[in-house]
Short mmCIF file of C-alpha atoms (C1' of nucleotides) in Angstrom, two decimals:
data_model
loop_
_atom_site.label_atom_id
_atom_site.label_comp_id
_atom_site.label_asym_id
_atom_site.label_seq_id
_atom_site.Cartn_x
_atom_site.Cartn_y
_atom_site.Cartn_z
CA MET A 1 16.25 9.52 -28.09
CA GLY A 2 14.53 8.94 -24.73
CA ARG A 3 15.64 6.00 -22.54
CA PRO A 4 16.00 2.35 -23.18
CA PRO A 5 12.85 0.42 -23.51
CA CYS A 6 11.15 -0.97 -20.74
CA CYS A 7 10.84 -4.53 -19.92
CA ASP A 8 10.04 -6.53 -22.71
CA LYS A 9 6.57 -8.63 -22.25
CA ILE A 10 7.78 -11.57 -23.46
CA GLY A 11 8.72 -14.18 -20.39
CA ILE A 12 7.36 -11.99 -18.09
CA LYS A 13 5.65 -13.68 -15.12
CA LYS A 14 2.31 -12.70 -13.69
CA GLY A 15 -0.19 -13.64 -11.10
CA PRO A 16 0.49 -14.00 -7.25
CA TRP A 17 4.05 -13.92 -6.14
CA THR A 18 5.81 -16.56 -4.26
CA PRO A 19 7.36 -16.57 -0.99
CA GLU A 20 10.91 -16.86 -3.04
CA GLU A 21 10.13 -13.93 -5.08
CA ASP A 22 9.45 -11.79 -2.07
CA ILE A 23 12.51 -12.50 -0.42
CA ILE A 24 14.60 -11.89 -3.46
CA LEU A 25 12.69 -8.60 -3.85
CA VAL A 26 13.09 -7.67 -0.07
CA SER A 27 16.52 -8.81 -0.09
CA TYR A 28 17.58 -6.40 -2.81
CA ILE A 29 15.68 -3.67 -1.50
CA GLN A 30 17.52 -3.93 1.69
CA GLU A 31 20.63 -3.92 -0.18
CA HIS A 32 19.89 -0.91 -2.79
CA GLY A 33 16.88 1.06 -1.56
CA PRO A 34 13.55 1.66 -3.24
CA GLY A 35 13.33 3.23 -6.70
CA ASN A 36 15.08 2.35 -10.16
CA TRP A 37 12.42 -0.24 -10.32
CA ARG A 38 13.38 -0.64 -13.72
CA SER A 39 16.73 -2.17 -13.02
CA VAL A 40 15.15 -4.79 -10.45
CA PRO A 41 13.88 -7.32 -12.35
CA THR A 42 17.15 -7.56 -14.37
CA ASN A 43 19.63 -7.45 -11.04
CA THR A 44 17.26 -9.79 -9.49
CA GLY A 45 16.50 -12.24 -12.00
CA LEU A 46 12.97 -12.05 -11.17
CA MET A 47 10.78 -12.66 -14.30
CA ARG A 48 8.31 -9.67 -13.31
CA CYS A 49 8.22 -6.45 -14.60
CA SER A 50 9.15 -3.45 -12.90
CA LYS A 51 5.80 -2.24 -12.14
CA SER A 52 5.06 -5.45 -10.65
CA CYS A 53 8.11 -5.31 -8.23
CA ARG A 54 6.81 -1.81 -7.26
CA LEU A 55 3.47 -2.77 -6.59
CA ARG A 56 4.53 -5.81 -4.82
CA TRP A 57 6.88 -3.48 -2.52
CA THR A 58 4.48 -1.00 -2.02
CA ASN A 59 1.48 -2.88 -1.42
CA TYR A 60 2.80 -5.59 0.55
CA LEU A 61 6.52 -5.80 1.59
CA ARG A 62 7.03 -2.19 2.22
CA PRO A 63 8.11 -1.81 6.07
CA GLY A 64 5.64 -0.44 8.52
CA ILE A 65 2.45 -1.56 6.69
CA LYS A 66 -0.08 -3.06 8.98
CA ARG A 67 -2.32 -5.56 7.56
CA GLY A 68 -5.61 -7.01 8.94
CA ASN A 69 -8.60 -5.45 10.34
CA PHE A 70 -9.11 -1.70 10.37
CA THR A 71 -9.48 -0.23 13.46
CA ASP A 72 -12.87 2.13 14.35
CA GLN A 73 -10.17 5.06 14.29
CA GLU A 74 -8.73 4.02 10.78
CA GLU A 75 -12.26 3.83 9.51
CA LYS A 76 -13.48 7.37 10.88
CA MET A 77 -10.08 8.52 9.31
CA ILE A 78 -10.98 7.13 5.80
CA ILE A 79 -14.56 8.09 6.19
CA HIS A 80 -13.37 11.88 6.92
CA LEU A 81 -10.66 11.68 4.65
CA GLN A 82 -12.99 10.39 1.57
CA ALA A 83 -15.70 12.90 2.10
CA LEU A 84 -12.57 15.53 2.00
CA LEU A 85 -10.62 14.47 -0.50
CA GLY A 86 -12.74 12.04 -2.72
CA ASN A 87 -11.31 9.08 -4.22
CA ARG A 88 -7.96 10.04 -3.97
CA TRP A 89 -6.48 7.19 -2.04
CA ALA A 90 -2.77 7.90 -2.19
CA ALA A 91 -3.54 11.26 -0.49
CA ILE A 92 -5.65 9.31 2.29
CA ALA A 93 -2.98 6.78 2.77
CA SER A 94 -0.53 9.62 3.29
CA TYR A 95 -2.33 10.35 6.66
CA LEU A 96 -2.48 6.33 7.37
CA PRO A 97 1.11 5.70 7.05
CA GLN A 98 0.75 2.15 8.23
CA ARG A 99 -1.71 1.30 5.19
CA THR A 100 -1.55 1.24 1.56
CA ASP A 101 -3.56 3.26 -0.64
CA ASN A 102 -4.75 -0.25 -2.43
CA ASP A 103 -5.64 -1.30 1.04
CA ILE A 104 -7.76 1.58 1.99
CA LYS A 105 -9.31 1.37 -1.46
CA ASN A 106 -10.26 -2.37 -1.12
CA PHE A 107 -11.61 -1.54 2.31
CA TRP A 108 -13.58 1.75 0.97
CA ASN A 109 -15.07 -0.27 -1.80
CA THR A 110 -15.96 -3.48 0.34
CA HIS A 111 -16.94 -2.29 3.63
CA LEU A 112 -17.22 1.30 4.08
CA LYS A 113 -18.95 2.13 0.52
CA LYS A 114 -21.99 -0.37 1.57
CA LYS A 115 -21.80 0.68 5.38
CA LEU A 116 -22.29 4.53 4.24
CA ASN A 117 -25.07 3.46 1.79
CA LYS A 118 -26.95 1.41 4.48
CA ASP A 119 -26.58 4.14 6.81
CA GLN A 120 -28.14 6.76 4.43
CA SER A 121 -30.50 4.92 2.79
CA GLY A 122 -33.92 6.04 4.36
CA SER A 123 -33.95 9.33 6.04
CA GLU A 124 -31.19 11.05 4.09
CA GLU A 125 -32.46 10.77 0.38
CA GLY A 126 -30.68 13.82 -0.55
CA HIS A 127 -27.25 12.56 -0.25
CA ASP A 128 -25.57 10.79 -3.40
CA HIS A 129 -23.98 6.81 -3.47
CA GLU A 130 -20.66 8.18 -2.45
CA GLY A 131 -21.63 9.73 0.64
CA HIS A 132 -21.41 13.45 -0.43
CA SER A 133 -23.61 15.92 0.63
CA PRO A 134 -25.44 17.40 -2.38
CA SER A 135 -23.89 20.66 -2.09
CA SER A 136 -23.33 23.23 -5.20
CA SER A 137 -20.78 22.68 -7.52
CA SER A 138 -19.17 26.07 -7.00
CA SER A 139 -18.65 25.58 -3.15
CA GLN A 140 -17.19 22.15 -3.95
CA GLN A 141 -14.43 23.57 -6.34
CA ILE A 142 -13.88 26.12 -3.73
CA LYS A 143 -13.68 23.23 -1.25
CA GLY A 144 -11.56 21.38 -3.44
CA GLN A 145 -9.26 24.22 -3.38
CA TRP A 146 -8.66 24.77 -0.01
CA GLU A 147 -7.71 21.16 0.47
CA ARG A 148 -5.44 20.82 -2.08
CA ARG A 149 -3.62 23.67 -0.53
CA LEU A 150 -4.20 22.36 2.85
CA GLN A 151 -2.78 19.04 1.60
CA THR A 152 0.20 20.77 -0.21
CA ASP A 153 0.95 22.76 2.91
CA ILE A 154 1.22 19.69 5.38
CA HIS A 155 3.23 17.92 2.82
CA MET A 156 5.60 20.63 2.37
CA ALA A 157 5.58 20.89 6.45
CA LYS A 158 6.29 17.25 6.82
CA GLN A 159 8.76 17.34 4.08
CA ALA A 160 10.68 20.03 5.65
CA LEU A 161 10.67 18.49 8.93
CA SER A 162 11.95 15.28 7.51
CA ASP A 163 14.47 16.78 5.65
CA ALA A 164 15.73 18.45 8.86
CA LEU A 165 15.77 15.72 10.93
CA SER A 166 17.21 13.41 8.67
CA LEU A 167 20.35 15.75 7.59
CA ASN A 168 22.45 14.18 9.78
CA ASN A 169 21.92 10.40 9.31
CA VAL A 170 21.17 10.06 5.95
CA SER A 171 23.80 9.21 3.41
CA PRO A 172 23.07 10.30 -0.18
CA GLU A 173 23.65 6.50 -1.61
CA THR A 174 20.84 5.22 0.77
CA LYS A 175 18.12 8.16 0.21
CA PRO A 176 14.79 6.61 1.00
CA SER A 177 11.94 6.75 -1.12
CA PRO A 178 10.42 10.63 -0.23
CA SER A 179 6.89 9.39 0.17
CA HIS A 180 7.94 6.90 2.90
CA ALA A 181 10.73 8.56 4.33
CA SER A 182 9.24 8.31 7.98
CA THR A 183 9.94 4.43 8.08
CA THR A 184 13.19 2.56 7.74
CA TYR A 185 14.11 -0.49 6.09
CA ALA A 186 14.84 -2.22 9.34
CA SER A 187 11.07 -1.68 10.57
CA SER A 188 10.36 -4.40 7.99
CA TYR A 189 10.65 -7.39 10.71
CA GLU A 190 7.20 -7.82 10.47
CA ASN A 191 6.77 -8.12 7.07
CA ILE A 192 9.84 -10.26 6.38
CA ALA A 193 8.61 -12.47 9.29
CA ARG A 194 5.49 -12.79 7.61
CA LEU A 195 6.57 -13.76 4.22
CA MET A 196 9.42 -15.97 5.81
CA GLU A 197 6.53 -17.93 7.84
CA ASN A 198 4.80 -18.28 4.74
CA TRP A 199 7.56 -19.57 2.68
CA VAL A 200 8.44 -21.76 5.72
CA LYS A 201 5.22 -23.11 5.30
CA THR A 202 5.03 -23.65 1.54
CA THR A 203 8.53 -24.79 1.11
CA PRO A 204 9.73 -27.22 4.35
CA SER A 205 13.00 -27.82 2.96
CA SER A 206 14.13 -24.29 3.31
CA VAL A 207 16.69 -22.81 0.65
CA GLU A 208 19.24 -20.77 2.15
CA THR A 209 20.04 -18.97 -1.08
CA ASN A 210 18.86 -18.17 -4.60
CA SER A 211 21.46 -19.38 -7.25
CA SER A 212 20.12 -17.08 -9.97
CA SER A 213 20.17 -14.10 -7.49
CA GLY A 214 22.92 -14.72 -5.30
CA TYR A 215 20.93 -12.82 -2.34
CA SER A 216 20.02 -15.11 0.90
CA ILE A 217 18.25 -15.35 3.33
CA SER A 218 20.52 -14.27 5.83
CA ASN A 219 21.19 -11.05 3.72
CA VAL A 220 17.57 -10.24 4.33
CA VAL A 221 17.72 -9.93 7.74
CA THR A 222 20.85 -9.01 8.73
CA THR A 223 20.93 -5.78 6.42
CA GLY A 224 17.76 -5.09 8.26
CA SER A 225 19.79 -3.65 11.65
CA SER A 226 22.59 -2.17 9.44
CA SER A 227 20.10 -0.04 7.28
CA SER A 228 18.09 1.48 9.97
CA GLU A 229 19.82 4.89 9.19
CA GLY A 230 17.23 5.53 6.85
CA GLY A 231 15.23 8.09 9.32
CA GLN A 232 14.90 6.81 12.69
CA SER A 233 17.94 7.10 14.48
CA THR A 234 16.25 5.60 17.57
CA THR A 235 16.52 1.79 17.38
CA THR A 236 14.34 0.75 19.89
CA CYS A 237 15.00 -2.23 22.44
CA ALA A 238 12.10 -3.99 20.89
CA GLN A 239 13.35 -3.51 17.21
CA ASP A 240 16.88 -5.03 18.58
CA HIS A 241 14.79 -7.80 20.46
CA ALA A 242 12.82 -8.62 17.56
CA PHE A 243 15.76 -8.99 15.39
CA ASP A 244 17.54 -11.27 17.42
CA TYR A 245 14.37 -13.30 17.81
CA LEU A 246 14.32 -13.57 14.08
CA LEU A 247 17.81 -14.68 13.68
CA THR A 248 16.92 -17.28 16.08
CA PHE A 249 13.44 -18.03 15.04
CA LYS A 250 13.41 -18.12 11.65
CA LEU A 251 16.97 -19.36 10.74
CA CYS A 252 18.45 -21.42 13.78
CA ASP A 253 15.62 -23.83 13.70
CA GLY A 254 16.02 -24.53 10.28
CA GLY A 255 12.65 -23.24 9.28
CA SER A 256 10.89 -26.40 9.07
CA ARG A 257 9.50 -27.58 12.45
CA SER A 258 6.11 -26.81 13.96
CA ARG A 259 6.59 -24.05 16.84
CA SER A 260 5.10 -24.39 20.16
CA VAL A 261 2.27 -22.04 21.55
CA GLU A 262 5.10 -20.45 23.80
CA GLU A 263 6.89 -19.56 20.70
CA ASN A 264 4.00 -18.14 18.76
CA ASN A 265 2.99 -16.18 21.98
CA LYS A 266 6.64 -14.83 22.25
CA LYS A 267 6.39 -14.01 18.98
CA GLU A 268 3.15 -11.99 19.08
CA GLY A 269 4.58 -9.96 22.07
CA ILE A 270 7.46 -8.83 20.23
CA PHE A 271 5.52 -7.49 17.23
CA GLN A 272 3.21 -5.62 19.94
CA ASP A 273 6.14 -4.14 21.15
CA LEU A 274 7.46 -3.33 17.71
CA LYS A 275 4.15 -1.80 16.64
CA THR A 276 3.83 0.26 20.19
CA GLY A 277 7.38 1.43 19.57
CA PHE A 278 6.47 2.86 15.84
CA GLU A 279 3.58 4.34 17.01
CA THR A 280 4.88 6.28 20.17
CA GLN A 281 7.59 7.75 17.91
CA VAL A 282 5.16 9.00 15.29
CA PRO A 283 2.79 11.42 17.49
CA LEU A 284 -0.45 11.99 15.65
CA THR A 285 -0.16 15.77 13.89
CA LEU A 286 -3.17 18.01 14.79
CA LEU A 287 -5.04 17.24 11.47
CA GLU A 288 -4.65 13.77 12.15
CA LYS A 289 -6.09 14.47 15.58
CA TRP A 290 -8.89 16.41 14.16
CA LEU A 291 -9.61 13.32 11.83
CA CYS A 292 -9.69 10.81 14.70
CA ASP A 293 -11.99 13.14 17.02
CA GLU A 294 -15.36 12.27 17.48
CA GLY A 295 -16.43 15.79 16.74
CA ALA A 296 -14.87 15.84 13.30
CA ALA A 297 -17.67 16.47 11.53
CA GLN A 298 -18.64 19.64 13.16
CA CYS A 299 -14.87 20.77 12.98
CA HIS A 300 -15.12 19.73 9.07
CA GLU A 301 -17.99 22.17 8.55
CA ASP A 302 -16.25 24.85 10.35
CA LEU A 303 -12.95 24.40 8.58
CA ILE A 304 -15.23 24.57 5.16
CA ASN A 305 -16.82 27.35 6.33
CA MET A 306 -13.73 29.15 7.37
CA SER A 307 -12.56 28.19 3.92
CA LEU A 308 -15.00 29.64 2.09
CA GLU A 309 -15.20 32.85 4.52
CA GLU A 310 -11.30 33.44 3.65
CA SER A 311 -11.39 32.77 0.14
CA SER A 312 -13.12 35.86 -0.62
CA THR A 313 -10.47 38.11 1.32
CA GLY A 314 -7.59 37.05 -0.98
CA LEU A 315 -6.56 33.38 0.55
CA PHE A 316 -6.09 31.91 -2.67
"C1'" DA B 1 -20.36 -34.00 0.94
"C1'" DA B 2 -21.22 -31.66 -3.31
"C1'" DG B 3 -22.30 -27.73 -5.43
"C1'" DC B 4 -23.13 -23.30 -5.65
"C1'" DC B 5 -22.56 -18.28 -4.78
"C1'" DC B 6 -20.63 -14.42 -2.79
"C1'" DC B 7 -16.97 -11.67 -0.90
"C1'" DC B 8 -12.40 -10.12 0.05
"C1'" DC B 9 -8.16 -8.73 -1.73
"C1'" DA B 10 -3.67 -9.18 -4.49
"C1'" DA B 11 -2.75 -7.91 -8.29
"C1'" DC B 12 -3.26 -6.34 -13.14
"C1'" DC B 13 -4.36 -2.60 -16.42
"C1'" DG B 14 -4.66 1.96 -18.51
"C1'" DC B 15 -3.74 6.80 -18.09
"C1'" DG B 16 -1.39 11.25 -16.82
"C1'" DC B 17 2.91 13.66 -15.44
"C1'" DG B 18 7.26 14.21 -15.05
"C1'" DC B 19 11.51 13.97 -16.68
"C1'" DA B 20 15.55 12.22 -19.28
"C1'" DA B 21 17.80 11.84 -24.12
"C1'" DA C 1 11.16 21.24 -28.84
"C1'" DT C 2 10.25 16.50 -29.11
"C1'" DT C 3 9.94 11.78 -28.41
"C1'" DG C 4 9.19 8.09 -25.04
"C1'" DC C 5 9.93 5.76 -20.87
"C1'" DG C 6 9.71 5.73 -15.25
"C1'" DC C 7 6.50 6.47 -11.74
"C1'" DG C 8 2.35 7.07 -9.49
"C1'" DC C 9 -2.24 6.85 -9.46
"C1'" DG C 10 -7.36 5.03 -9.32
"C1'" DG C 11 -10.18 1.94 -11.33
"C1'" DT C 12 -11.17 -2.90 -12.31
"C1'" DT C 13 -10.39 -8.02 -12.38
"C1'" DG C 14 -10.44 -12.80 -11.30
"C1'" DG C 15 -8.74 -16.32 -8.10
"C1'" DG C 16 -9.31 -18.16 -4.06
"C1'" DG C 17 -11.71 -18.77 0.52
"C1'" DG C 18 -16.01 -19.06 3.38
"C1'" DG C 19 -20.71 -19.57 3.48
"C1'" DC C 20 -24.76 -21.49 2.16
"C1'" DT C 21 -28.11 -24.60 0.58
#
DNA sequence: AAGCCCCCCAACCGCGCGCAA
DNA sequence: ATTGCGCGCGGTTGGGGGGCT
């Protein structure tokens, strides 16, 4: 009856992930793809529960994740989307593919919430502490219905487009997670490089292979280029460049010596190339443009008004 | 320099949903 | 139809770093 029991809690490691664990996890996912998280700890030898592995992957190691400061544009998008969707961080994150829901949630809780509170304290006494307008519950309900429908339609359209584009180059065995279909494992250079850099810092005597799992660092890097069939068939020169560079930079130098300023600058440049490459390959959707637009607030009102009008004429 | 406090964010926790057996 | 697990999500926590006294 039912599925076999989940990972037993005895012997499960908790707390921060070590670079070694990161490399084992990335290496495994490079080879098998994300999903089937239950099998990850047993197959890799990681003393982590499947949930922890999934979280580590989705929040930190997943390809295409941008870290660091949020741009003004991203900030505006988050504010608009939060007002529109509420604390549905996963939904909000779907419009900011380079950011994780956890990142957005943290950013909201630590920065934007305070900022909005500060902005609204004083003149706008009628607004609540979450930044919502004090509209009636019924209009909020209709608004919510419209938002859900809009979001569903967008996701359906995106999915259909993604499916259509990937029909020719996705093998069934390596089908990526639907929610991240627009990214490839090959695009995880930056994340892999980051974790390897941390690893180099923490463990000067680099370990080439993990005895318990059998996965190697070279596997982590080399599978990056071979698994690029995931969704984007256009491997950029920057990506190739970065790939070659990672090979030489991370492996051939033994991973232990301090790097020159020129090397760091070169690395920065390559990663910037990569970033630009990804950004140019993923044009903004109309909705995203709308969200980034300075006049989004007015458009927002117009859309809501439209939804309220159309809802009475049988839209829903 | 030392101690304290605050903030940030990675990770954990608990819940709900969907699906497999 | 029922049971129980996998997965995803949102809320919360606590360790560590930085700033202040």
